[in-house]
Short mmCIF file of C-alpha atoms in Angstrom, two decimals:
data_model
loop_
_atom_site.label_atom_id
_atom_site.label_comp_id
_atom_site.label_asym_id
_atom_site.label_seq_id
_atom_site.Cartn_x
_atom_site.Cartn_y
_atom_site.Cartn_z
CA MET Z 1 0.00 0.00 0.00
CA LEU Z 2 2.84 2.37 0.97
CA GLN Z 3 4.66 1.60 -2.28
CA ILE Z 4 1.51 2.40 -4.27
CA LEU Z 5 1.16 5.73 -2.49
CA GLU Z 6 4.83 6.54 -3.22
CA ASN Z 7 4.34 5.66 -6.88
CA ASP Z 8 1.24 7.85 -7.03
CA ARG Z 9 3.17 10.71 -5.44
CA ASP Z 10 5.99 10.35 -7.99
CA ASP Z 11 3.46 10.30 -10.83
CA ILE Z 12 1.88 13.49 -9.51
CA LEU Z 13 5.27 15.20 -9.19
CA ASP Z 14 6.20 14.07 -12.71
CA THR Z 15 2.93 15.51 -14.00
CA ILE Z 16 3.72 18.86 -12.36
CA PHE Z 17 7.47 19.08 -12.95
CA GLY Z 18 8.32 16.42 -15.49
CA ASN Z 19 8.01 18.54 -18.63
CA VAL Z 20 9.35 21.87 -17.36
CA ASN Z 21 12.73 23.13 -18.52
CA HIS Z 22 13.81 24.09 -15.02
CA CYS Z 23 15.76 21.67 -12.82
CA ILE Z 24 13.65 20.55 -9.84
CA VAL Z 25 14.76 18.60 -6.75
CA ILE Z 26 12.91 17.78 -3.52
CA VAL Z 27 14.64 16.56 -0.36
CA ASN Z 28 13.24 15.22 2.89
CA HIS Z 29 13.89 16.51 6.42
CA GLN Z 30 17.28 14.76 6.51
CA GLY Z 31 18.51 16.13 3.20
CA PHE Z 32 17.99 12.93 1.21
CA VAL Z 33 16.59 13.22 -2.31
CA SER Z 34 12.95 12.18 -2.56
CA TYR Z 35 12.35 13.47 -6.10
CA MET Z 36 14.35 14.87 -9.04
CA ASN Z 37 12.81 15.67 -12.41
CA ASP Z 38 14.13 14.53 -15.78
CA SER Z 39 15.61 17.92 -16.66
CA TYR Z 40 17.83 17.89 -13.59
CA CYS Z 41 18.84 14.25 -14.06
CA ASP Z 42 19.74 14.90 -17.69
CA PHE Z 43 21.71 18.00 -16.77
CA LEU Z 44 23.67 16.17 -14.04
CA GLU Z 45 23.97 13.06 -16.25
CA VAL Z 46 22.66 10.77 -13.52
CA ASP Z 47 20.22 7.87 -13.64
CA LYS Z 48 16.91 8.97 -12.15
CA ARG Z 49 16.36 5.52 -10.67
CA THR Z 50 19.56 5.72 -8.59
CA VAL Z 51 19.17 9.29 -7.31
CA LYS Z 52 16.26 8.79 -4.95
CA GLY Z 53 17.36 8.08 -1.37
CA ARG Z 54 20.87 9.51 -1.77
CA HIS Z 55 22.01 12.51 0.24
CA VAL Z 56 21.68 15.66 -1.85
CA THR Z 57 25.37 16.58 -1.33
CA ASP Z 58 26.31 13.31 -3.04
CA VAL Z 59 24.25 14.22 -6.10
CA ILE Z 60 24.51 18.01 -6.56
CA GLU Z 61 27.75 19.90 -6.11
CA ASN Z 62 27.67 22.97 -3.83
CA SER Z 63 24.13 22.09 -2.79
CA ARG Z 64 22.58 23.98 0.11
CA MET Z 65 19.26 22.11 0.16
CA HIS Z 66 20.05 20.32 3.43
CA ILE Z 67 21.01 23.66 5.01
CA VAL Z 68 17.69 25.22 3.95
CA VAL Z 69 15.90 22.33 5.66
CA GLU Z 70 17.81 22.92 8.89
CA THR Z 71 17.64 26.71 8.91
CA GLU Z 72 14.04 26.73 7.61
CA LYS Z 73 14.95 29.86 5.66
CA GLU Z 74 14.12 30.44 2.00
CA GLU Z 75 16.99 31.25 -0.38
CA THR Z 76 15.99 32.96 -3.61
CA ALA Z 77 18.05 34.01 -6.65
CA ASP Z 78 21.21 32.49 -5.17
CA ILE Z 79 24.15 31.93 -7.55
CA GLN Z 80 25.25 28.28 -7.56
CA TYR Z 81 28.24 26.83 -9.41
CA ILE Z 82 27.25 23.53 -11.07
CA ARG Z 83 29.17 21.56 -13.68
CA GLY Z 84 31.33 24.49 -14.72
CA ASN Z 85 28.55 27.08 -14.95
CA TYR Z 86 26.99 29.67 -12.68
CA MET Z 87 23.27 28.97 -12.23
CA ILE Z 88 20.50 30.81 -10.41
CA ALA Z 89 18.87 28.71 -7.69
CA HIS Z 90 15.73 29.05 -5.59
CA ARG Z 91 15.42 26.93 -2.43
CA ILE Z 92 12.17 26.84 -0.46
CA PRO Z 93 11.42 24.97 2.81
CA LEU Z 94 8.42 22.64 2.66
CA ARG Z 95 6.20 22.64 5.74
CA SER Z 96 3.43 20.44 7.07
CA ASP Z 97 1.47 21.09 10.26
CA GLY Z 98 3.85 23.91 11.11
CA LYS Z 99 6.98 21.73 10.80
CA THR Z 100 9.61 21.76 8.07
CA VAL Z 101 9.52 18.36 6.38
CA GLY Z 102 11.82 19.02 3.44
CA ALA Z 103 12.76 21.54 0.79
CA LEU Z 104 12.16 22.19 -2.91
CA GLY Z 105 14.96 23.48 -5.09
CA MET Z 106 14.73 24.97 -8.57
CA VAL Z 107 17.71 25.76 -10.79
CA LEU Z 108 17.04 28.13 -13.67
CA PHE Z 109 19.13 27.60 -16.76
CA ARG Z 110 18.75 27.85 -20.49
CA ASP Z 111 21.15 26.27 -22.92
CA THR Z 112 21.03 29.26 -25.28
CA GLY Z 113 23.46 31.88 -26.50
CA GLU Z 114 21.79 34.46 -24.26
CA TRP Z 115 22.41 32.37 -21.11
CA LEU Z 116 25.98 31.56 -22.15
CA LYS Z 117 26.62 35.25 -22.68
CA LEU Z 118 25.20 36.05 -19.23
CA ASN Z 119 27.18 33.23 -17.66
CA SER Z 120 30.37 34.51 -19.29
CA HIS Z 121 29.62 37.99 -17.95
CA ILE Z 122 29.17 36.64 -14.42
CA ARG Z 123 32.47 34.74 -14.69
CA ASP Z 124 34.21 37.91 -15.81
CA LEU Z 125 32.79 39.88 -12.87
CA PHE Z 126 33.86 37.17 -10.41
CA GLN Z 127 37.38 37.08 -11.82
CA GLU Z 128 37.61 40.88 -11.71
CA LEU Z 129 36.43 40.87 -8.10
CA GLU Z 130 39.00 38.21 -7.20
CA THR Z 131 41.75 40.27 -8.84
CA TYR Z 132 40.86 43.29 -6.72
CA ARG Z 133 40.69 41.13 -3.60
CA ASN Z 134 44.17 39.77 -4.22
CA GLN Z 135 45.54 43.26 -4.70
CA VAL Z 136 44.31 44.47 -1.31
CA LYS Z 137 46.48 43.56 1.66
CA ASN Z 138 45.30 42.97 5.20
CA GLU Z 139 41.87 41.75 4.07
CA ALA Z 140 39.61 39.11 5.58
CA VAL Z 141 39.14 36.52 2.83
CA TYR Z 142 36.69 34.11 4.48
CA SER Z 143 33.03 34.64 5.28
CA LEU Z 144 30.57 32.81 7.54
CA HIS Z 145 28.97 31.26 4.46
CA GLU Z 146 32.24 29.45 3.73
CA ILE Z 147 32.26 27.62 7.07
CA ILE Z 148 30.75 24.35 5.86
CA SER Z 149 28.53 22.64 8.40
CA SER Z 150 25.19 20.95 8.92
CA SER Z 151 25.51 20.35 12.66
CA PRO Z 152 23.22 22.16 15.13
CA GLU Z 153 26.27 23.18 17.19
CA ILE Z 154 27.92 25.14 14.38
CA LEU Z 155 24.62 26.58 13.11
CA SER Z 156 23.97 27.87 16.64
CA LEU Z 157 27.52 29.23 16.76
CA LYS Z 158 27.00 31.07 13.46
CA ASN Z 159 23.82 32.67 14.80
CA ARG Z 160 25.68 33.82 17.91
CA ILE Z 161 28.47 35.31 15.80
CA LYS Z 162 25.90 37.23 13.74
CA LYS Z 163 24.71 38.83 16.98
CA VAL Z 164 28.12 39.89 18.35
CA ALA Z 165 29.96 40.66 15.09
CA PRO Z 166 28.45 44.11 14.35
CA GLY Z 167 29.71 45.66 17.60
CA ASP Z 168 33.24 46.48 18.77
CA VAL Z 169 33.31 44.02 21.65
CA SER Z 170 36.52 41.95 22.08
CA ILE Z 171 36.08 38.27 21.27
CA LEU Z 172 38.08 35.23 22.40
CA LEU Z 173 37.90 32.18 20.13
CA ARG Z 174 38.70 28.92 21.91
CA GLY Z 175 39.11 25.53 20.33
CA GLU Z 176 41.55 22.76 19.49
CA SER Z 177 44.05 23.05 16.65
CA GLY Z 178 42.41 22.58 13.28
CA THR Z 179 38.87 23.58 14.29
CA GLY Z 180 38.85 26.71 12.11
CA LYS Z 181 39.38 29.56 14.59
CA GLU Z 182 40.92 31.77 11.90
CA LEU Z 183 37.93 31.24 9.59
CA PHE Z 184 35.61 32.43 12.35
CA ALA Z 185 37.84 35.47 12.99
CA HIS Z 186 37.67 36.43 9.30
CA SER Z 187 33.90 35.96 9.36
CA ILE Z 188 33.43 38.20 12.40
CA HIS Z 189 35.36 40.99 10.66
CA GLN Z 190 33.35 40.55 7.44
CA LEU Z 191 30.09 40.94 9.39
CA SER Z 192 31.29 43.93 11.41
CA GLU Z 193 30.99 47.64 10.70
CA ARG Z 194 34.77 47.56 10.17
CA ASN Z 195 34.63 45.25 7.15
CA THR Z 196 35.93 47.93 4.76
CA LYS Z 197 38.96 48.51 7.01
CA PRO Z 198 42.05 46.29 7.44
CA PHE Z 199 42.01 42.81 8.95
CA VAL Z 200 45.49 42.14 10.35
CA LYS Z 201 46.63 38.78 11.69
CA VAL Z 202 49.41 38.21 14.21
CA ASN Z 203 50.54 34.68 15.01
CA CYS Z 204 51.94 35.21 18.50
CA ALA Z 205 53.63 31.80 18.47
CA ALA Z 206 55.42 32.30 15.15
CA ILE Z 207 57.16 35.64 15.84
CA PRO Z 208 60.48 35.43 17.76
CA GLU Z 209 60.14 36.95 21.23
CA HIS Z 210 62.78 39.64 20.64
CA LEU Z 211 60.93 40.83 17.51
CA LEU Z 212 57.38 40.69 18.85
CA GLU Z 213 57.25 44.26 20.19
CA SER Z 214 58.58 45.79 16.97
CA GLU Z 215 56.09 43.69 14.96
CA LEU Z 216 53.17 44.74 17.14
CA PHE Z 217 53.99 48.39 17.75
CA GLY Z 218 56.41 49.32 14.96
CA TYR Z 219 59.63 51.31 15.23
CA GLN Z 220 61.09 54.65 14.24
CA ASP Z 221 64.07 55.26 11.99
CA GLY Z 222 67.27 54.40 13.90
CA ALA Z 223 65.42 52.79 16.82
CA PHE Z 224 67.93 49.90 16.85
CA THR Z 225 70.77 48.46 14.82
CA GLY Z 226 69.42 47.08 11.57
CA ALA Z 227 66.18 49.06 11.73
CA LYS Z 228 64.66 49.80 8.35
CA LYS Z 229 65.31 53.32 7.10
CA GLY Z 230 62.24 55.45 7.66
CA GLY Z 231 60.90 53.09 10.31
CA LYS Z 232 58.08 50.57 10.02
CA PRO Z 233 54.48 50.61 11.26
CA GLY Z 234 53.42 47.85 13.62
CA LYS Z 235 50.41 45.56 13.37
CA PHE Z 236 48.37 47.88 15.60
CA GLN Z 237 49.01 50.84 13.30
CA LEU Z 238 48.23 48.74 10.20
CA ALA Z 239 44.94 47.60 11.77
CA ASP Z 240 43.85 51.14 12.71
CA GLY Z 241 40.11 51.41 12.11
CA GLY Z 242 39.84 47.66 11.53
CA THR Z 243 40.39 44.36 13.33
CA LEU Z 244 43.54 42.87 14.87
CA PHE Z 245 43.49 39.07 15.13
CA LEU Z 246 45.87 37.79 17.82
CA ASP Z 247 46.22 34.09 17.06
CA GLU Z 248 47.79 31.72 19.62
CA ILE Z 249 47.67 34.51 22.20
CA GLY Z 250 48.56 32.07 24.97
CA ASP Z 251 52.13 32.00 23.60
CA MET Z 252 52.61 35.77 23.93
CA PRO Z 253 55.46 36.79 26.32
CA LEU Z 254 54.46 38.57 29.53
CA HIS Z 255 56.31 41.80 28.69
CA ALA Z 256 54.36 42.08 25.42
CA GLN Z 257 51.11 41.39 27.28
CA VAL Z 258 51.73 44.44 29.48
CA LYS Z 259 52.12 46.71 26.47
CA ILE Z 260 49.05 45.29 24.71
CA LEU Z 261 46.99 45.88 27.84
CA ARG Z 262 48.10 49.51 27.85
CA VAL Z 263 47.14 49.93 24.18
CA LEU Z 264 43.71 48.44 24.81
CA HIS Z 265 43.19 50.61 27.89
CA GLU Z 266 44.44 53.93 26.50
CA GLY Z 267 43.97 53.44 22.75
CA GLU Z 268 47.54 54.61 22.10
CA VAL Z 269 50.61 52.94 20.63
CA GLU Z 270 54.19 53.92 21.26
CA ALA Z 271 56.53 52.67 18.54
CA LEU Z 272 60.08 51.67 19.49
CA GLY Z 273 62.28 54.77 19.42
CA ALA Z 274 59.31 57.14 19.25
CA VAL Z 275 58.93 60.18 21.51
CA GLN Z 276 55.18 60.50 21.02
CA THR Z 277 52.30 58.05 21.14
CA GLN Z 278 49.90 57.45 18.29
CA LYS Z 279 46.13 57.03 18.65
CA VAL Z 280 44.78 53.77 17.23
CA ASP Z 281 41.29 52.31 17.02
CA VAL Z 282 41.31 48.53 16.71
CA ARG Z 283 38.96 45.72 17.56
CA ILE Z 284 40.63 42.70 19.14
CA ILE Z 285 39.81 39.12 18.23
CA ALA Z 286 42.05 36.61 20.02
CA ALA Z 287 42.32 32.85 19.64
CA THR Z 288 43.91 30.06 21.63
CA ASN Z 289 43.95 26.28 21.92
CA GLN Z 290 45.34 26.49 25.46
CA SER Z 291 43.69 26.90 28.84
CA LEU Z 292 44.38 30.54 29.66
CA GLU Z 293 43.06 29.93 33.17
CA GLU Z 294 45.87 27.41 33.78
CA LEU Z 295 48.41 29.83 32.29
CA ILE Z 296 47.15 32.52 34.69
CA GLU Z 297 47.66 30.16 37.65
CA ALA Z 298 51.16 29.42 36.39
CA GLN Z 299 51.74 33.20 36.09
CA LYS Z 300 52.38 32.91 32.36
CA PHE Z 301 49.37 35.00 31.33
CA ARG Z 302 48.04 38.22 32.84
CA GLU Z 303 44.61 37.94 34.43
CA ASP Z 304 43.74 41.58 33.60
CA LEU Z 305 44.52 40.97 29.90
CA PHE Z 306 42.41 37.81 29.98
CA TYR Z 307 39.34 39.73 31.15
CA ARG Z 308 40.04 42.46 28.61
CA ILE Z 309 40.03 40.09 25.60
CA ASN Z 310 37.43 37.67 26.95
CA VAL Z 311 34.37 39.93 26.82
CA VAL Z 312 32.61 37.43 24.54
CA GLN Z 313 33.89 33.86 24.42
CA ILE Z 314 33.24 31.63 21.43
CA ASP Z 315 33.93 27.92 21.97
CA ILE Z 316 34.38 26.00 18.73
CA PRO Z 317 33.57 22.30 19.20
CA PRO Z 318 36.06 19.70 17.91
CA LEU Z 319 35.12 17.58 14.91
CA ARG Z 320 34.59 14.45 17.03
CA LYS Z 321 31.70 16.22 18.81
CA ARG Z 322 29.89 17.16 15.59
CA SER Z 323 29.78 14.00 13.55
CA ASP Z 324 26.87 15.44 11.53
CA ASP Z 325 29.47 17.56 9.72
CA LEU Z 326 31.68 14.71 8.55
CA ARG Z 327 29.72 13.80 5.41
CA VAL Z 328 29.23 17.42 4.31
CA LEU Z 329 32.83 18.42 5.07
CA ALA Z 330 34.29 15.34 3.40
CA LYS Z 331 32.32 16.02 0.23
CA TYR Z 332 33.26 19.70 0.24
CA LEU Z 333 36.97 19.02 0.86
CA LEU Z 334 37.03 16.32 -1.83
CA GLU Z 335 35.65 18.78 -4.40
CA LYS Z 336 38.12 21.44 -3.29
CA ILE Z 337 41.10 19.07 -3.53
CA THR Z 338 40.14 17.50 -6.85
CA GLU Z 339 39.56 20.93 -8.37
CA ARG Z 340 43.06 21.94 -7.29
CA THR Z 341 44.80 18.72 -8.33
CA GLY Z 342 42.80 18.05 -11.49
CA LYS Z 343 42.32 14.40 -10.52
CA ARG Z 344 38.85 12.93 -11.05
CA VAL Z 345 37.65 11.47 -7.76
CA THR Z 346 33.92 11.82 -7.18
CA GLY Z 347 33.09 10.24 -3.84
CA PHE Z 348 33.70 7.77 -1.02
CA GLU Z 349 32.68 4.17 -0.45
CA PRO Z 350 30.16 3.76 2.40
CA ASP Z 351 32.71 2.03 4.64
CA VAL Z 352 34.99 5.06 4.31
CA TYR Z 353 32.23 7.26 5.75
CA ASP Z 354 31.77 4.70 8.53
CA CYS Z 355 35.49 4.84 9.24
CA PHE Z 356 35.37 8.65 9.37
CA LEU Z 357 32.55 8.48 11.92
CA LYS Z 358 34.48 6.07 14.18
CA TYR Z 359 37.77 7.97 14.09
CA ASN Z 360 38.50 10.54 16.82
CA TRP Z 361 40.05 13.28 14.59
CA PRO Z 362 42.64 14.74 17.03
CA GLY Z 363 43.71 17.14 14.24
CA ASN Z 364 40.08 18.11 13.51
CA VAL Z 365 39.12 19.58 10.10
CA ARG Z 366 42.77 20.18 9.15
CA GLU Z 367 43.51 16.49 9.64
CA LEU Z 368 40.39 15.49 7.68
CA GLU Z 369 41.61 17.61 4.76
CA ASN Z 370 45.08 16.02 4.91
CA VAL Z 371 43.56 12.52 4.99
CA ILE Z 372 41.34 13.21 1.98
CA GLU Z 373 44.19 14.81 0.04
CA ALA Z 374 46.40 11.78 0.67
CA ALA Z 375 43.58 9.43 -0.41
CA VAL Z 376 43.00 11.42 -3.62
CA HIS Z 377 46.65 11.06 -4.59
CA LEU Z 378 46.78 7.36 -3.68
CA THR Z 379 43.57 6.08 -5.25
CA ASN Z 380 43.49 4.62 -8.73
CA ASN Z 381 39.70 4.81 -8.86
CA GLU Z 382 37.04 7.51 -8.99
CA ILE Z 383 35.79 6.44 -5.56
CA VAL Z 384 37.96 6.56 -2.42
CA GLU Z 385 38.20 3.11 -0.84
CA MET Z 386 39.42 1.99 2.59
CA GLU Z 387 42.81 0.92 1.25
CA ASP Z 388 43.39 4.47 0.00
CA LEU Z 389 43.20 5.95 3.50
CA PRO Z 390 46.35 6.68 5.56
CA SER Z 391 47.40 4.19 8.21
CA GLN Z 392 45.95 6.01 11.20
CA LEU Z 393 42.46 5.26 9.87
CA GLN Z 394 43.16 1.62 9.11
CA PRO Z 395 41.87 -1.01 11.57
CA ASP Z 396 44.10 -1.68 14.60
CA SER Z 397 46.24 1.36 13.83
CA TYR Z 398 48.55 2.39 16.63
CA PHE Z 399 47.48 5.96 16.04
CA LEU Z 400 44.15 5.29 17.67
CA ASN Z 401 45.53 5.80 21.16
CA HIS Z 402 45.56 9.56 20.35
CA THR Z 403 48.58 10.23 22.59
CA ASN Z 404 50.54 11.90 19.80
CA THR Z 405 50.70 15.63 19.20
CA LEU Z 406 49.15 17.10 16.06
CA LYS Z 407 52.61 17.61 14.51
CA GLU Z 408 53.53 13.97 15.19
CA ILE Z 409 50.26 12.75 13.71
CA MET Z 410 50.79 14.82 10.56
CA GLU Z 411 54.34 13.51 10.15
CA MET Z 412 53.22 9.92 10.68
CA THR Z 413 50.43 10.45 8.17
CA GLU Z 414 52.91 11.78 5.61
CA LYS Z 415 55.32 8.91 6.24
CA GLN Z 416 52.63 6.27 5.84
CA THR Z 417 51.27 8.00 2.72
CA VAL Z 418 54.73 7.93 1.10
CA GLN Z 419 55.11 4.25 2.05
CA GLN Z 420 51.74 3.41 0.50
CA ALA Z 421 52.63 5.27 -2.68
CA LEU Z 422 55.92 3.38 -3.00
CA LYS Z 423 54.11 0.11 -2.42
CA LYS Z 424 51.47 0.88 -5.07
CA ALA Z 425 54.21 1.97 -7.50
CA GLY Z 426 56.17 -1.24 -6.95
CA GLY Z 427 59.12 0.74 -5.60
CA ASP Z 428 59.30 3.04 -8.64
CA LYS Z 429 60.15 6.43 -7.06
CA ILE Z 430 59.28 8.49 -10.12
CA GLU Z 431 55.84 6.89 -10.38
CA ALA Z 432 55.33 7.28 -6.61
CA ALA Z 433 56.18 10.98 -6.84
CA GLN Z 434 53.66 11.37 -9.67
CA MET Z 435 50.99 9.61 -7.60
CA LEU Z 436 51.65 11.99 -4.71
CA GLY Z 437 51.66 15.03 -6.98
CA ILE Z 438 55.16 16.12 -5.88
CA GLY Z 439 58.53 16.44 -7.57
CA LYS Z 440 61.18 13.73 -7.52
CA SER Z 441 63.51 15.83 -5.35
CA SER Z 442 60.70 16.42 -2.83
CA LEU Z 443 60.09 12.68 -2.64
CA TYR Z 444 63.79 11.99 -2.03
CA ASP Z 445 63.77 14.61 0.75
CA LYS Z 446 60.86 12.82 2.42
CA LEU Z 447 62.54 9.41 1.99
CA LYS Z 448 65.64 10.81 3.68
CA LYS Z 449 63.60 12.50 6.44
CA TYR Z 450 61.74 9.31 7.35
CA GLN Z 451 64.66 6.97 6.58
CA LEU Z 452 62.61 4.95 4.09
#
């Protein structure tokens, strides 16, 4: 009886949408395809009989249908990149008894000279915009829309960021390495009233301690031996009117913390060798993967600075606590990597997804991207299989104890990936280098590094 009703429903939908030129797709409340008309199937070159029941992200590239279901918000006239062309998409939530039960998507396209001309014009505008973006320094390049997620935790986090971003309040981003703290910092700046002003990043852990003050506050001509003629503005001066992102702030030396606190309190910067202070107006976004509270107890971080930067705290959950994101992120990262490498790999076997769900991901999204990139280089098929995955995801891997640091895990991943490539290439180093997408000299460097 149920099958008959489903068949009747499909017949009704085919009667309504079957003969229209527009591409139509309907998904259920979980984002799985429940209907796709012939026009869309023909355009995507997929078999209509195999589409139903698959997750929409596995069928349509750059799809946002599952996000519309979760947000319950209509998206109209949105530009979507599909199969090498920019299309115009409408996405509408479907409701029953006051609840969202799915979504209907419509892609408008015409295979005519007029549409191709319009599409070419859009491409030209996008490329021109990208050129201008690349020419501007100190610019936030990521937006909230580019943080790919379908989990309730991240969607809630995005909504919270939309509330706090417009103001000037200081924000502390907390989360493990690889969770995307920098992406959120960029997004906050993009949504703020300062978005037309500079976005300046300082990695507090990467700058040598003796250079940190000159990098932050700048210096005057002749301030010290080797100083650049004419002096140099610091990060605070460069960020004037905009946002200063202090990444890994837990690694900042105490003497630099004192000076930053003064800048935040008085709104003035004194460059090295200067006799006068300079007024600056910056918004602070800080990020750390450490417990600042423990650093305060150990007297390695100032408590007054902590309260100054921690007006609003944003905790970014690790990947292992938002398994809903794994499928969407894996698909997105695969498309990103294959577009960059030019290798045709279209998806994952089901057991690979199962493996992803069981793994703990100590390196979070960054590790997921490294794993997928390694698999893309190692696979000989269009679908990633279990044997293509690095060793830490293989059954009984010694990596699963998760006692290694992120750097150690990345190095072990690289070592095992090189070993797998050599094994697949039958020991042929040139072929192995080609499989990995690196030069022969780079491969020899890695062989020497890992004593292979």
